[in-house]
Amino acid sequence: MKPFTYEKASSPAQAATAVARERGAKFIAGGTNLLDLMKIEVEAPPHLVDINGLGLDAIAPTDEGGLRVGALVRNTDLAADARIRRDYGLLTRALVAGASGQLRNKATTAGNLLQRTRCPYFYDTHQACNKRLPGSGCAALGGFSRSHAIVGVSNACIAVHPSDMAVAMRALDAAVETVKPDGTTRRIPIADFYKLPGSTPHVENVLAAAELITAVTLPKPVGGTHVYHKVRDRASYAFALVSVAAVLQPDGSGRVALGGVAPMPWRVEAAEANLPKGAKAVTSSLLAGARTTPQNAMKVALVERTLGAVIADAGA
Amino acid sequence: MDITDQLNISRRGFLKLTAVSATVAATPPLVARAAVPDVARAPVTQQVAMEVNGKPATLSLDTRTTLLDALREHMHLTGTKKGCDHGQCGACTVLVDGRRINSCLTLAVMHEGSKVTTIEGLGTPDALHPLQAAFIKHDGYQCGYCTPGQICSAVGVLDEIRRDVPSHVTADIGAKATFSTAELRERMSGNICRCGAYSNIVEAITEVQEGRA
């Protein structure tokens, strides 16, 4: 780990100002991803601004009938909240499908959205990676790519976004609230939050430099049956090969988002009109234009079968 | 479309970059790591005060020191083990303010005022914690390296079930969390035992949960 200076922030805007002051400075909350990357020097911030004391850890009702989840609400607490379990069961299901109990006790709501990819070539500093070192190439393209993305990819990067929580947030139409160093705030629908890699895979979202997430809001509950089905190499404590987040209504309509297949939580609203026709029809529009490698081509069939199981479960 | 046919183009760019970095810095290819300029920085020392196993501790530490290293190298509480040092094995599990966490993935300086409990704070050889006694009775280990983490994690698991935290195998997340073997196995999945003592670990924790220890 490279040496760094450390301070505790006193307010969200002060935290943003402190990060803006020094090039490469970073916020730290749960730290479960950042410190992991700092140990192998994929990340080497010269300054850390600890936002844990900012009190952004409440889950409160919004005027619109939804919930505002503070940026620092731990994954365990969000999953266990009675309102989330009752009205946003998909979110609880996605949260408890991710990581381990120890990590969920530390990991925060905002940090989960900002997780970096688990692409092994991003972690291996002896390999080419455009996300870690722009312009160095992508070792995954000709490497071991079984876990990699099949939609939204580019010639520069085929890494997947590793979050389970973000997939549920995407299906639930969550929005991200932020503050900038000048104190201005904004609200970003999660559909507009992530960026596809294109030729700049190191740019993963629309946040400006030193912009701090303060909360994630959930719109009023939509009812329906909530299912999160994660397919992985181990039954627990493993990242998704494919995951399906779905909210299905009794009339056959619904929402579907996918994890494990793209550089961001993957949802194509137009594909959802095909839900009454079944998993095959939905999958073909969700994964239209898929660019697979020989190793990850099986994910197309895996999505269709997993979605089929989800639809069958919801109807049972 | 299969994108591995793009490989030749990538490789050409890759070789070009390798040649450039070799000329400029005479370093092995592709060892450049973070995007932030790699300038030499001096270590930074900071003070932190926390309570460890009921006793106050004030330490002056390099900011890079993890809670795990502070416990082991500075307070000489070597019961907590370093396995992977990346949050994957659970050997470093301790309780901070009553919750189980991976002490390898948190900085000591972030724990000003925290109450930390390690395996040394749960029981002593003369007065074992019920889980320590049950692990011995049921042979819940072979080499024992993962055991402190397993036991601290188990304390956290039983508390999380009491506090109604759901898990991946909870059938009805609307109902109150309950204890079962399936729940225990899922909730303990962040603690790896390379000796494979899992079935005995499950028996030990189950006995304590059922109040038979």
XYZ file of N, CA, C and O in Angstrom, chain A residues 78-257:
720
model
N -29.728 -2.589 5.499
C -30.685 -2.353 4.420
C -31.484 -3.639 4.157
O -32.711 -3.605 4.034
N -30.775 -4.766 4.118
C -31.442 -6.047 3.852
C -32.432 -6.394 4.958
O -33.461 -7.016 4.707
N -32.115 -6.008 6.200
C -32.934 -6.414 7.347
C -34.086 -5.457 7.633
O -34.979 -5.775 8.424
N -34.083 -4.287 7.025
C -35.112 -3.286 7.317
C -36.505 -3.829 6.978
O -36.727 -4.349 5.878
N -37.441 -3.673 7.910
C -38.776 -4.262 7.732
C -39.493 -3.693 6.513
O -40.205 -4.415 5.801
N -39.312 -2.392 6.233
C -39.988 -1.780 5.081
C -39.420 -2.301 3.774
O -40.146 -2.516 2.791
N -38.090 -2.491 3.752
C -37.457 -3.033 2.542
C -37.938 -4.467 2.319
O -38.304 -4.858 1.199
N -37.973 -5.253 3.385
C -38.402 -6.655 3.251
C -39.845 -6.764 2.778
O -40.198 -7.667 2.016
N -40.666 -5.835 3.227
C -42.088 -5.897 2.874
C -42.348 -5.362 1.458
O -43.062 -5.987 0.672
N -41.761 -4.196 1.130
C -42.131 -3.506 -0.111
C -41.103 -3.597 -1.233
O -41.404 -3.314 -2.390
N -39.859 -3.934 -0.894
C -38.780 -3.990 -1.895
C -37.991 -5.283 -1.674
O -36.771 -5.286 -1.551
N -38.744 -6.380 -1.587
C -38.115 -7.667 -1.263
C -36.980 -8.036 -2.208
O -36.013 -8.705 -1.823
N -37.080 -7.577 -3.450
C -36.030 -7.825 -4.430
C -34.679 -7.311 -3.925
O -33.637 -7.945 -4.120
N -34.717 -6.164 -3.262
C -33.487 -5.544 -2.770
C -32.877 -6.379 -1.637
O -31.666 -6.637 -1.625
N -33.711 -6.821 -0.710
C -33.204 -7.696 0.356
C -32.610 -8.959 -0.243
O -31.502 -9.374 0.121
N -33.337 -9.557 -1.183
C -32.860 -10.799 -1.809
C -31.511 -10.599 -2.505
O -30.626 -11.449 -2.420
N -31.378 -9.484 -3.210
C -30.115 -9.222 -3.915
C -28.977 -8.993 -2.919
O -27.869 -9.504 -3.087
N -29.264 -8.239 -1.875
C -28.213 -7.933 -0.884
C -27.690 -9.193 -0.211
O -26.483 -9.381 -0.076
N -28.600 -10.066 0.224
C -28.139 -11.252 0.954
C -27.539 -12.306 0.010
O -26.919 -13.263 0.475
N -27.706 -12.101 -1.300
C -27.056 -13.005 -2.261
C -25.595 -12.606 -2.483
O -24.839 -13.332 -3.113
N -25.213 -11.422 -1.978
C -23.867 -10.928 -2.254
C -22.927 -11.039 -1.067
O -23.354 -10.973 0.086
N -21.659 -11.251 -1.350
C -20.560 -11.195 -0.364
C -20.777 -12.157 0.803
O -21.425 -13.188 0.661
N -20.198 -11.815 1.965
C -20.328 -12.647 3.164
C -20.948 -11.785 4.263
O -21.036 -10.563 4.135
N -21.348 -12.427 5.365
C -21.928 -11.682 6.484
C -20.989 -10.595 6.985
O -21.422 -9.467 7.276
N -19.705 -10.906 7.094
C -18.734 -9.925 7.573
C -18.666 -8.710 6.645
O -18.620 -7.560 7.095
N -18.629 -8.972 5.345
C -18.521 -7.865 4.382
C -19.805 -7.039 4.369
O -19.765 -5.816 4.303
N -20.954 -7.693 4.453
C -22.220 -6.957 4.432
C -22.369 -6.064 5.661
O -23.071 -5.059 5.623
N -21.715 -6.440 6.762
C -21.757 -5.593 7.957
C -20.979 -4.297 7.768
O -21.180 -3.337 8.501
N -20.070 -4.266 6.836
C -19.219 -3.095 6.597
C -19.646 -2.333 5.344
O -19.650 -1.105 5.322
N -19.941 -3.064 4.288
C -20.190 -2.458 2.974
C -21.406 -1.536 3.017
O -22.416 -1.849 3.640
N -21.304 -0.410 2.328
C -22.379 0.587 2.363
C -23.191 0.579 1.065
O -22.765 0.032 0.044
N -24.327 1.266 1.119
C -25.212 1.349 -0.040
C -24.517 2.063 -1.202
O -24.519 1.578 -2.335
N -23.906 3.211 -0.925
C -23.243 3.966 -2.000
C -22.007 3.227 -2.490
O -21.750 3.164 -3.694
N -21.253 2.671 -1.565
C -20.041 1.940 -1.949
C -20.360 0.746 -2.819
O -19.622 0.424 -3.758
N -21.464 0.082 -2.531
C -21.872 -1.071 -3.329
C -22.120 -0.654 -4.782
O -21.711 -1.340 -5.716
N -22.773 0.509 -4.974
C -23.019 0.992 -6.340
C -21.707 1.245 -7.081
O -21.640 1.129 -8.294
N -20.677 1.643 -6.315
C -19.402 2.052 -6.926
C -18.353 0.952 -6.929
O -17.189 1.203 -7.223
N -18.756 -0.275 -6.620
C -17.805 -1.389 -6.646
C -17.072 -1.452 -7.972
O -17.667 -1.275 -9.023
N -15.795 -1.767 -7.912
C -15.026 -1.981 -9.139
C -15.203 -3.432 -9.597
O -15.565 -4.298 -8.807
N -14.882 -3.660 -10.846
C -15.038 -4.998 -11.403
C -14.115 -6.005 -10.708
O -13.076 -5.641 -10.165
N -14.508 -7.273 -10.750
C -13.648 -8.337 -10.229
C -12.914 -9.036 -11.371
O -12.396 -10.143 -11.182
N -12.838 -8.427 -12.518
C -12.063 -9.000 -13.635
C -10.654 -9.307 -13.140
O -9.973 -8.427 -12.612
N -10.202 -10.545 -13.302
C -8.874 -10.898 -12.774
C -7.736 -10.108 -13.416
O -6.691 -9.935 -12.800
N -7.952 -9.607 -14.633
C -6.893 -8.843 -15.305
C -6.843 -7.403 -14.793
O -5.822 -6.735 -14.910
N -7.939 -6.927 -14.230
C -7.947 -5.619 -13.562
C -7.126 -5.712 -12.272
O -6.388 -4.797 -11.904
N -7.220 -6.857 -11.608
C -6.503 -7.067 -10.344
C -5.027 -7.392 -10.554
O -4.198 -7.130 -9.694
N -4.717 -8.031 -11.689
C -3.342 -8.491 -11.919
C -2.535 -7.369 -12.581
O -2.667 -7.119 -13.776
N -1.671 -6.725 -11.789
C -0.967 -5.540 -12.296
C 0.107 -5.875 -13.327
O 0.732 -4.986 -13.874
N 0.317 -7.154 -13.597
C 1.261 -7.532 -14.650
C 0.563 -7.758 -15.981
O 1.198 -8.159 -16.957
N -0.749 -7.535 -16.009
C -1.516 -7.746 -17.234
C -2.013 -6.418 -17.783
O -2.153 -5.445 -17.046
N -2.298 -6.408 -19.073
C -2.875 -5.216 -19.699
C -4.309 -5.029 -19.228
O -5.058 -6.002 -19.123
N -4.675 -3.802 -18.914
C -6.058 -3.505 -18.525
C -6.340 -2.034 -18.771
O -5.759 -1.173 -18.116
N -7.251 -1.769 -19.710
C -7.600 -0.380 -20.039
C -8.330 0.323 -18.913
O -8.351 1.548 -18.844
N -8.957 -0.442 -18.047
C -9.678 0.158 -16.930
C -8.690 0.640 -15.861
O -8.843 1.697 -15.283
N -7.656 -0.164 -15.622
C -6.650 0.177 -14.603
C -5.620 1.144 -15.165
O -5.221 2.088 -14.495
N -5.195 0.899 -16.383
C -4.157 1.729 -17.003
C -4.611 2.027 -18.431
O -4.326 1.259 -19.352
N -5.360 3.128 -18.613
C -5.932 3.423 -19.926
C -4.873 3.350 -21.026
O -3.771 3.863 -20.876
N -5.237 2.666 -22.124
C -4.330 2.550 -23.260
C -3.447 1.323 -23.231
O -2.732 1.055 -24.190
N -3.513 0.556 -22.137
C -2.601 -0.591 -22.036
C -3.147 -1.840 -22.716
O -2.425 -2.820 -22.898
N -4.419 -1.834 -23.112
C -4.997 -3.002 -23.759
C -5.899 -3.774 -22.819
O -6.096 -3.384 -21.668
N -6.471 -4.856 -23.343
C -7.379 -5.673 -22.533
C -6.947 -7.133 -22.612
O -7.127 -7.779 -23.637
N -6.368 -7.618 -21.526
C -5.892 -9.000 -21.505
C -7.049 -9.996 -21.479
O -6.890 -11.158 -21.851
N -8.215 -9.537 -21.052
C -9.354 -10.456 -20.966
C -9.839 -10.891 -22.347
O -10.366 -11.991 -22.502
N -9.674 -10.015 -23.357
C -10.174 -10.329 -24.702
C -9.618 -11.641 -25.229
O -10.325 -12.420 -25.847
N -8.359 -11.885 -24.990
C -7.769 -13.138 -25.452
C -7.454 -14.066 -24.302
O -6.758 -15.057 -24.477
N -7.974 -13.728 -23.130
C -7.643 -14.488 -21.931
C -8.780 -15.366 -21.454
O -9.617 -15.808 -22.237
N -8.803 -15.562 -20.173
C -9.822 -16.392 -19.547
C -11.050 -15.520 -19.329
O -11.057 -14.667 -18.458
N -12.082 -15.711 -20.144
C -13.183 -14.746 -20.173
C -14.531 -15.363 -19.812
O -15.574 -14.788 -20.098
N -14.525 -16.482 -19.143
C -15.777 -17.166 -18.822
C -16.715 -16.303 -17.995
O -17.932 -16.373 -18.129
N -16.154 -15.473 -17.104
C -17.004 -14.678 -16.209
C -17.336 -13.314 -16.802
O -18.006 -12.511 -16.164
N -16.855 -13.018 -17.981
C -16.941 -11.646 -18.492
C -18.273 -11.308 -19.160
O -19.138 -12.161 -19.348
N -18.377 -10.010 -19.526
C -19.636 -9.468 -20.036
C -19.909 -9.891 -21.465
O -18.981 -10.149 -22.248
N -21.193 -9.947 -21.791
C -21.606 -10.330 -23.147
C -22.431 -9.235 -23.831
O -22.685 -9.314 -25.019
N -22.863 -8.247 -23.079
C -23.564 -7.101 -23.676
C -22.969 -5.812 -23.115
O -22.450 -5.788 -21.998
N -23.045 -4.746 -23.923
C -22.524 -3.454 -23.475
C -21.008 -3.371 -23.501
O -20.425 -2.414 -23.012
N -20.358 -4.383 -24.081
C -18.890 -4.449 -24.071
C -18.308 -3.612 -25.216
O -19.029 -3.177 -26.108
N -17.004 -3.411 -25.179
C -16.320 -2.722 -26.271
C -15.022 -3.464 -26.568
O -14.667 -4.408 -25.873
N -14.310 -2.995 -27.564
C -13.015 -3.601 -27.867
C -11.976 -3.260 -26.802
O -10.888 -3.827 -26.792
N -12.332 -2.318 -25.929
C -11.382 -1.907 -24.885
C -11.608 -2.634 -23.577
O -10.711 -2.676 -22.722
N -12.797 -3.203 -23.364
C -13.103 -3.777 -22.049
C -14.325 -4.688 -22.106
O -15.342 -4.330 -22.714
N -14.219 -5.849 -21.465
C -15.370 -6.756 -21.367
C -15.657 -7.116 -19.904
O -16.234 -8.161 -19.602
N -15.247 -6.229 -18.990
C -15.444 -6.488 -17.553
C -16.919 -6.377 -17.181
O -17.668 -5.614 -17.778
N -17.324 -7.118 -16.143
C -18.697 -7.004 -15.645
C -18.731 -6.174 -14.368
O -17.770 -6.145 -13.607
N -19.859 -5.514 -14.149
C -20.102 -4.862 -12.864
C -20.495 -5.962 -11.889
O -21.369 -6.767 -12.185
N -19.859 -6.011 -10.710
C -20.037 -7.182 -9.856
C -21.224 -7.119 -8.885
O -21.528 -8.117 -8.243
N -21.877 -5.974 -8.786
C -22.873 -5.806 -7.728
C -24.151 -6.612 -7.956
O -24.654 -6.691 -9.074
N -24.684 -7.178 -6.877
C -26.041 -7.726 -6.888
C -27.039 -6.621 -6.556
O -28.075 -6.487 -7.185
N -26.707 -5.839 -5.525
C -27.613 -4.776 -5.062
C -28.000 -3.829 -6.187
O -29.163 -3.443 -6.323
N -27.014 -3.439 -7.003
C -27.276 -2.461 -8.065
C -28.267 -3.006 -9.091
O -29.018 -2.240 -9.702
N -28.274 -4.323 -9.286
C -29.201 -4.934 -10.251
C -30.634 -4.762 -9.753
O -31.541 -4.386 -10.499
N -30.819 -4.990 -8.441
C -32.147 -4.777 -7.854
C -32.524 -3.298 -7.909
O -33.664 -2.943 -8.240
N -31.567 -2.431 -7.604
C -31.841 -0.983 -7.648
C -32.284 -0.553 -9.049
O -33.157 0.292 -9.216
N -31.674 -1.152 -10.055
C -32.018 -0.807 -11.447
C -33.447 -1.249 -11.759
O -34.219 -0.514 -12.375
N -33.805 -2.459 -11.317
C -35.168 -2.949 -11.575
C -36.196 -2.116 -10.803
O -37.336 -1.981 -11.230
N -35.787 -1.571 -9.653
C -36.711 -0.811 -8.810
C -36.727 0.680 -9.161
O -37.376 1.476 -8.485
N -35.991 1.094 -10.198
C -35.943 2.505 -10.624
C -35.451 3.432 -9.511
O -36.000 4.522 -9.293
N -34.401 3.023 -8.808
C -33.826 3.871 -7.763
C -33.174 5.102 -8.382
O -32.970 5.165 -9.603
N -32.866 6.082 -7.549
C -32.141 7.277 -8.004
C -31.031 7.593 -7.002
O -31.151 7.296 -5.813
N -29.972 8.181 -7.508
C -28.786 8.464 -6.697
C -28.753 9.959 -6.392
O -28.835 10.777 -7.308
N -28.652 10.307 -5.120
C -28.566 11.725 -4.733
C -27.119 12.049 -4.364
O -26.459 11.274 -3.669
N -26.648 13.205 -4.832
C -25.239 13.545 -4.619
C -25.065 14.989 -4.174
O -25.984 15.799 -4.282
N -23.860 15.282 -3.710
C -23.464 16.665 -3.431
C -22.081 16.885 -4.034
O -21.235 15.984 -4.021
N -21.883 18.075 -4.594
C -20.585 18.432 -5.189
C -19.835 19.353 -4.235
O -20.429 19.909 -3.302
N -18.540 19.569 -4.486
C -17.756 20.415 -3.588
C -18.346 21.824 -3.402
O -18.206 22.422 -2.339
N -19.017 22.349 -4.425
C -19.605 23.696 -4.276
C -20.941 23.663 -3.539
O -21.622 24.678 -3.437
N -21.328 22.501 -3.049
C -22.551 22.385 -2.254
C -23.795 22.098 -3.068
O -24.859 21.837 -2.508
N -23.685 22.111 -4.411
C -24.874 21.826 -5.213
C -25.199 20.328 -5.146
O -24.313 19.483 -5.025
N -26.486 20.048 -5.223
C -26.934 18.665 -5.143
C -27.643 18.298 -6.442
O -28.108 19.170 -7.175
N -27.678 17.008 -6.726
C -28.463 16.558 -7.875
C -28.949 15.125 -7.639
O -28.480 14.438 -6.727
N -29.910 14.751 -8.466
C -30.539 13.447 -8.370
C -30.381 12.763 -9.713
O -30.781 13.310 -10.742
N -29.750 11.595 -9.733
C -29.461 10.904 -10.989
C -30.242 9.580 -11.014
O -30.002 8.708 -10.183
N -31.193 9.424 -11.955
C -31.867 8.118 -12.059
C -30.818 7.035 -12.303
O -29.860 7.263 -13.072
N -30.984 5.871 -11.691
C -29.942 4.842 -11.828
C -29.788 4.405 -13.285
O -28.704 3.975 -13.694
N -30.840 4.572 -14.077
C -30.747 4.242 -15.508
C -29.702 5.110 -16.210
O -29.143 4.704 -17.231
N -29.430 6.293 -15.653
C -28.456 7.209 -16.267
C -27.142 7.262 -15.507
O -26.259 8.057 -15.827
N -27.005 6.448 -14.465
C -25.856 6.580 -13.556
C -24.577 5.942 -14.100
O -23.491 6.504 -13.989
N -24.709 4.765 -14.689
C -23.517 4.038 -15.158
C -23.205 4.363 -16.619
O -24.109 4.673 -17.398
N -21.930 4.256 -16.962
C -21.513 4.473 -18.346
C -20.950 3.173 -18.919
O -20.228 2.445 -18.235
N -21.264 2.926 -20.180
C -20.663 1.778 -20.861
C -19.189 2.076 -21.133
O -18.800 3.237 -21.228
N -18.362 1.028 -21.274
C -16.917 1.267 -21.354
C -16.477 2.044 -22.597
O -15.622 2.928 -22.496
N -17.051 1.734 -23.766
C -16.590 2.408 -24.988
C -15.068 2.376 -25.052
O -14.449 1.336 -24.797
N -14.480 3.517 -25.353
C -13.016 3.586 -25.401
C -12.430 4.105 -24.090
O -11.232 4.318 -23.982
N -13.308 4.355 -23.089
C -12.826 4.875 -21.797
C -13.361 4.028 -20.635
O -14.140 4.514 -19.803
N -12.953 2.761 -20.562
C -13.530 1.897 -19.521
C -13.172 2.299 -18.083
O -13.793 1.807 -17.143
N -12.206 3.194 -17.922
C -11.887 3.664 -16.568
C -12.942 4.648 -16.066
O -12.993 4.945 -14.875
N -13.779 5.153 -16.951
C -14.885 6.035 -16.541
C -16.132 5.159 -16.415
O -16.659 4.670 -17.408
N -16.590 4.938 -15.187
C -17.628 3.931 -14.967
C -19.002 4.515 -14.682
O -19.995 3.794 -14.680
N -19.058 5.802 -14.361
C -20.346 6.418 -14.040
C -20.272 7.908 -14.319
O -19.215 8.422 -14.701
N -21.403 8.591 -14.118
C -21.482 10.004 -14.496
C -21.064 10.950 -13.367
O -21.153 12.165 -13.523
N -20.621 10.415 -12.244
C -20.217 11.287 -11.138
C -19.057 12.186 -11.571
O -18.111 11.735 -12.215
N -19.127 13.458 -11.166
C -18.021 14.379 -11.419
C -16.926 14.120 -10.386
O -17.148 13.427 -9.387
N -15.761 14.686 -10.615
C -14.670 14.540 -9.645
C -15.139 15.069 -8.295
O -15.750 16.135 -8.215
N -14.891 14.291 -7.236
C -15.190 14.704 -5.862
C -16.684 14.839 -5.563
O -17.071 15.400 -4.544
N -17.531 14.330 -6.448
C -18.977 14.342 -6.175
C -19.297 13.165 -5.251
O -18.879 12.039 -5.506
N -20.008 13.456 -4.177
C -20.269 12.444 -3.142
C -21.719 11.972 -3.189
O -22.643 12.801 -3.206
N -21.924 10.662 -3.181
C -23.288 10.124 -3.067
C -23.741 10.293 -1.620
O -23.028 9.894 -0.691
N -24.912 10.877 -1.421
C -25.435 11.067 -0.064
C -26.578 10.099 0.248
O -26.811 9.776 1.407
N -27.306 9.682 -0.794
C -28.436 8.774 -0.566
C -28.833 8.092 -1.863
O -28.446 8.526 -2.954
N -29.598 7.024 -1.712
C -30.234 6.375 -2.858
C -31.724 6.346 -2.538
O -32.124 5.909 -1.453
N -32.551 6.834 -3.464
C -33.984 6.853 -3.189
C -34.688 5.749 -3.963
O -34.294 5.398 -5.079
N -35.728 5.223 -3.326
C -36.572 4.212 -3.962
C -37.941 4.829 -4.167
O -38.496 5.442 -3.250
N -38.517 4.688 -5.380
C -39.868 5.220 -5.598
C -40.889 4.425 -4.789
O -40.537 3.412 -4.184
N -42.121 4.872 -4.801
C -43.116 4.148 -4.002
C -43.238 2.703 -4.493
O -43.003 2.421 -5.667
N -43.588 1.800 -3.584
C -43.587 0.368 -3.932
C -44.476 0.053 -5.129
O -45.507 0.687 -5.328
N -44.041 -0.926 -5.930
C -44.807 -1.302 -7.123
C -45.551 -2.623 -6.949
O -46.215 -3.080 -7.881
N -45.450 -3.238 -5.770
C -46.132 -4.514 -5.549
C -45.505 -5.629 -6.363
O -44.330 -5.562 -6.731
N -46.311 -6.644 -6.675
C -45.826 -7.759 -7.489
C -45.005 -8.766 -6.705
O -44.796 -8.621 -5.501
N -44.557 -9.779 -7.431
C -43.710 -10.813 -6.839
C -42.256 -10.469 -7.126
O -41.885 -10.225 -8.272
N -41.451 -10.431 -6.056
C -40.045 -10.041 -6.201
C -39.148 -11.275 -6.154
O -39.186 -12.035 -5.198
N -38.352 -11.460 -7.193
C -37.463 -12.629 -7.243
C -36.059 -12.184 -7.653
O -35.892 -11.412 -8.617
N -35.049 -12.649 -6.925
C -33.658 -12.463 -7.349
C -33.026 -13.834 -7.426
O -32.918 -14.536 -6.428
N -32.647 -14.231 -8.617
C -32.080 -15.567 -8.808
C -30.645 -15.418 -9.313
O -30.409 -14.882 -10.390
N -29.705 -15.877 -8.490
C -28.282 -15.721 -8.808
C -27.675 -17.090 -9.102
O -27.791 -18.003 -8.294
N -27.024 -17.201 -10.247
C -26.351 -18.454 -10.617
C -24.845 -18.229 -10.501
O -24.305 -17.277 -11.069
N -24.190 -19.086 -9.732
C -22.759 -18.890 -9.474
C -22.061 -20.232 -9.293
O -22.717 -21.261 -9.174
N -20.742 -20.190 -9.219
C -19.971 -21.438 -9.150
C -20.039 -22.105 -7.788
O -19.795 -23.301 -7.670
N -20.302 -21.322 -6.736
C -20.520 -21.892 -5.396
C -21.906 -21.467 -4.941
O -22.430 -20.458 -5.391
N -22.467 -22.198 -3.978
C -23.823 -21.881 -3.524
C -23.863 -20.601 -2.704
O -24.918 -20.007 -2.508
N -22.710 -20.174 -2.190
C -22.665 -18.970 -1.363
C -21.328 -18.275 -1.558
O -20.327 -18.909 -1.911
N -21.297 -16.981 -1.295
C -20.066 -16.202 -1.278
C -19.284 -16.345 -2.584
O -18.118 -16.761 -2.603
N -19.947 -16.020 -3.697
C -19.294 -16.004 -5.013
C -20.019 -14.970 -5.861
O -21.207 -14.704 -5.649
N -19.296 -14.407 -6.812
C -19.920 -13.449 -7.711
C -20.789 -14.196 -8.717
O -20.586 -15.387 -8.971
N -21.738 -13.460 -9.304
C -22.696 -14.086 -10.225
C -22.041 -14.424 -11.552
O -21.246 -13.653 -12.076
N -22.398 -15.579 -12.098
C -22.162 -15.807 -13.522
C -23.265 -15.058 -14.260
O -23.025 -14.312 -15.194
N -24.463 -15.267 -13.758
C -25.654 -14.591 -14.271
C -26.596 -14.401 -13.094
O -26.708 -15.289 -12.243
N -27.233 -13.236 -13.006
C -28.318 -13.108 -12.037
C -29.487 -12.408 -12.701
O -29.307 -11.619 -13.628
N -30.679 -12.761 -12.231
C -31.908 -12.173 -12.764
C -32.682 -11.551 -11.613
O -32.978 -12.225 -10.625
N -32.957 -10.263 -11.726
C -33.806 -9.565 -10.767
C -35.123 -9.287 -11.459
O -35.135 -8.722 -12.552
N -36.216 -9.706 -10.846
C -37.501 -9.509 -11.509
C -38.585 -9.100 -10.520
O -38.592 -9.555 -9.379
N -39.451 -8.203 -10.985
C -40.687 -7.887 -10.276
C -41.797 -8.249 -11.255
O -41.902 -7.648 -12.330
N -42.579 -9.272 -10.903
C -43.592 -9.773 -11.841
C -44.986 -9.553 -11.261
O -45.242 -9.834 -10.087
N -45.865 -9.029 -12.113
C -47.234 -8.701 -11.687
C -48.179 -9.836 -12.076
O -47.902 -10.585 -13.031
N -49.311 -9.929 -11.370
C -50.263 -11.021 -11.661
C -50.768 -11.011 -13.116
O -51.070 -12.066 -13.672
N -50.797 -9.838 -13.747
C -51.288 -9.786 -15.136
C -50.228 -10.190 -16.167
O -50.453 -10.086 -17.377
N -49.057 -10.627 -15.669
C -48.027 -11.091 -16.599
C -47.023 -10.024 -16.987
O -46.014 -10.311 -17.626
N -47.293 -8.769 -16.625
C -46.310 -7.718 -16.913
C -45.220 -7.741 -15.839
O -45.334 -8.476 -14.854
N -44.186 -6.939 -16.019
C -43.145 -6.917 -14.996
C -41.891 -6.216 -15.450
O -41.863 -5.561 -16.509
N -40.879 -6.327 -14.602
C -39.576 -5.710 -14.878
C -38.497 -6.770 -14.703
O -38.600 -7.604 -13.808
N -37.454 -6.658 -15.497
C -36.339 -7.612 -15.412
C -35.023 -6.859 -15.550
O -34.876 -6.033 -16.459
N -34.095 -7.120 -14.653
C -32.724 -6.606 -14.810
C -31.765 -7.772 -14.608
O -32.072 -8.715 -13.876
